[in-house]
Short mmCIF file of C-alpha atoms in Angstrom, two decimals:
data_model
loop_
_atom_site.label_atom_id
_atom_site.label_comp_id
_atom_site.label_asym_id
_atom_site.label_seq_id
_atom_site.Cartn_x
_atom_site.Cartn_y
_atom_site.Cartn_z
CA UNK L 15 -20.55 -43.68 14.47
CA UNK L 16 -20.79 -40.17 15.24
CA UNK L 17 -23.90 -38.80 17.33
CA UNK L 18 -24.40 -35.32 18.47
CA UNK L 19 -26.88 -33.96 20.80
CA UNK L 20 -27.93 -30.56 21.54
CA UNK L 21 -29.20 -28.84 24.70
CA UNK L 22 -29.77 -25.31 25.62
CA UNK L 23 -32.26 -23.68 23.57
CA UNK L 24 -35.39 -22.42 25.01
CA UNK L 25 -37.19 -18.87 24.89
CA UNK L 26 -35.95 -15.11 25.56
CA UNK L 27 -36.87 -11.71 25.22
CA UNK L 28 -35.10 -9.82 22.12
CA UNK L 29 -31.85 -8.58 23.51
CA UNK L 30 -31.13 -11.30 25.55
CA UNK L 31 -28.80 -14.23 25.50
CA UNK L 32 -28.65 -17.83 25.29
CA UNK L 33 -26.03 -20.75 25.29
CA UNK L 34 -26.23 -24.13 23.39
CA UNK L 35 -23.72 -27.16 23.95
CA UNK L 36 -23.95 -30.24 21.66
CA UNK L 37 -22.09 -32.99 22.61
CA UNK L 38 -20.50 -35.93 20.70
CA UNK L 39 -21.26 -39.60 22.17
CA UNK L 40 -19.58 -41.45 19.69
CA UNK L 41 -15.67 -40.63 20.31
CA UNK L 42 -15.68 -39.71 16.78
CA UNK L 43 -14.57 -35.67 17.85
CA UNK L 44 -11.13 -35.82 17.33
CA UNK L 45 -10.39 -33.95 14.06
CA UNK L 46 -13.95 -32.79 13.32
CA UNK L 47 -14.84 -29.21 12.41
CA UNK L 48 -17.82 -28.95 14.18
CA UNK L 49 -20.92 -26.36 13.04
CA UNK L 50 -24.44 -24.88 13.58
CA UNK L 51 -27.08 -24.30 11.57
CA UNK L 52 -30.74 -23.13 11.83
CA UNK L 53 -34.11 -23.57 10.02
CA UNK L 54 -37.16 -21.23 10.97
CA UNK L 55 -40.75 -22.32 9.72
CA UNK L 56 -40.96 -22.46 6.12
CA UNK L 57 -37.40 -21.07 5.59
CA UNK L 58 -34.36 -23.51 4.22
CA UNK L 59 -31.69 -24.94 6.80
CA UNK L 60 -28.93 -21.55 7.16
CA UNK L 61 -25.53 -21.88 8.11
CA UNK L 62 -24.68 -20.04 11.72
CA UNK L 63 -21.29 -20.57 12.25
CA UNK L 64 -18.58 -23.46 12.51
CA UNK L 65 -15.29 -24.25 13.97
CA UNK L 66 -12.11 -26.01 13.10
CA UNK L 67 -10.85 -28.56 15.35
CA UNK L 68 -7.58 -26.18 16.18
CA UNK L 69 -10.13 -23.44 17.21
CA UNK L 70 -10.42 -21.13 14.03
CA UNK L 71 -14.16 -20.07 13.98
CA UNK L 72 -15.89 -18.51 10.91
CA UNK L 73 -20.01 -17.34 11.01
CA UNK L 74 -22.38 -16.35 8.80
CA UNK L 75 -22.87 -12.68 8.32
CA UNK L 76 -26.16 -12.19 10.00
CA UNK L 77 -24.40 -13.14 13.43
CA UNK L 78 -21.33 -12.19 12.93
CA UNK L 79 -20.21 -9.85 16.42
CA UNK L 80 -23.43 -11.36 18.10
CA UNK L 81 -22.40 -15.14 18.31
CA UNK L 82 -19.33 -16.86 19.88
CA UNK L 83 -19.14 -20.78 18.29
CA UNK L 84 -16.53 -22.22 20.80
CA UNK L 85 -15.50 -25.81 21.43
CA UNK L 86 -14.07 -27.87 24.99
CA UNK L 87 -12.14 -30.90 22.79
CA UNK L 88 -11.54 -32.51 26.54
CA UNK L 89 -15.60 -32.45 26.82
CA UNK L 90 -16.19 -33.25 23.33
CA UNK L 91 -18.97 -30.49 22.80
CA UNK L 92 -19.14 -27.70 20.82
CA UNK L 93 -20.88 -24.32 22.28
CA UNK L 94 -22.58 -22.01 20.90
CA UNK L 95 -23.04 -18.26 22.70
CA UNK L 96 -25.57 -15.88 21.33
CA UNK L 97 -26.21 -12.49 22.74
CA UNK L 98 -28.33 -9.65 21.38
CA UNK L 99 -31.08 -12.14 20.22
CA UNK L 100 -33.44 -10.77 17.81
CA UNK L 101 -36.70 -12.15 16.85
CA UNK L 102 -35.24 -13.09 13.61
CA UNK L 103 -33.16 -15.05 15.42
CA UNK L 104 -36.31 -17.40 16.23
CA UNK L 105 -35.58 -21.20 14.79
CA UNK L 106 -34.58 -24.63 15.71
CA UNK L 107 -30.66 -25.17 15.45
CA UNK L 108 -28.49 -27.93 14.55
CA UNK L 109 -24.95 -29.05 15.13
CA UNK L 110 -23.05 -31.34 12.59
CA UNK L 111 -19.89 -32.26 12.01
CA UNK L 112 -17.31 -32.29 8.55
CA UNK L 113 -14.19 -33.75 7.80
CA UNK L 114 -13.58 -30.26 5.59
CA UNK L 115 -11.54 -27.73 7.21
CA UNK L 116 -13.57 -24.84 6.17
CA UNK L 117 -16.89 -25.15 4.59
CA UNK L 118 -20.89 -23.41 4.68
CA UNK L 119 -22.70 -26.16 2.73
CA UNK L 120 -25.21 -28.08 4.24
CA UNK L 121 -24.23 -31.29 2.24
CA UNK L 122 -20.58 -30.82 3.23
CA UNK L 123 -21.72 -32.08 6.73
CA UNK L 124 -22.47 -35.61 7.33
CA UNK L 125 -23.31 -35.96 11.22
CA UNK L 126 -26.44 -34.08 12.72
CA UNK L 127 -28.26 -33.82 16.02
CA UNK L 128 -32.00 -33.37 16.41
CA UNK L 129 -31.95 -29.33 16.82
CA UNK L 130 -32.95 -27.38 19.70
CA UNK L 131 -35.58 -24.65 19.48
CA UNK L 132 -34.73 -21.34 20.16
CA UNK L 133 -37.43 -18.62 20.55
CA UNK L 134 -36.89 -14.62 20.63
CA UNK L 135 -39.71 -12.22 21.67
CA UNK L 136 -40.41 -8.80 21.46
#
């Protein structure tokens, strides 16, 4: 019903910047709060940041004032801006979707994509 694919990721030298999109093919957008999360080797899945489908955003601490979450409803894809990447930063990222307005939890989400890998260096 819903699918969601992400592009974008790819690898940068700490400071820089990079720019995912994940886009809906299954029409399902309308009225979604759409989110991303990310899982590093060995670490759980973390939430990154999510937003509503009237454009309120909300992020996790750790990128809060680094990363933008934005979304194009017209498109149907959800973006995701990071700048001042740090190695920590290093993981493979998600985007789901939720019927909740406003929600962190992983099993609050019930559409994912297949990640993207995103890798920082020093």
């Amino acid at each position: 019903q819903v699918q969601l694919v992400e592009s974008g990721g790819g690898s940068v030298q700490a400071g820089g910047s990079l720019r995912l999109s994940c886009a809906d093919s299954g029409r399902t957008f309308v009225g979604y709060t759409m989110g991303w999360f990310r899982q590093a080797p060995g670490k759980e899945r973390e939430f990154v940041a999510a937003i509503s489908w009237r454009l309120t955003p909300y992020y996790a601490n750790s990128v809060q004032g680094r990363f933008t979450i934005s979304r194009d409803n017209a498109k149907n894809t959800v973006y995701l801006e990071m700048n001042s990447l740090k190695p920590d930063d290093t993981a493979v990222y998600y985007c789901a979707s939720t019927t909740k307005l406003i929600t962190r939890e992983r099993t609050d989400f019930g559409s994912w994509g297949q990640g993207t890998q995103v890798t920082v260096s020093s």
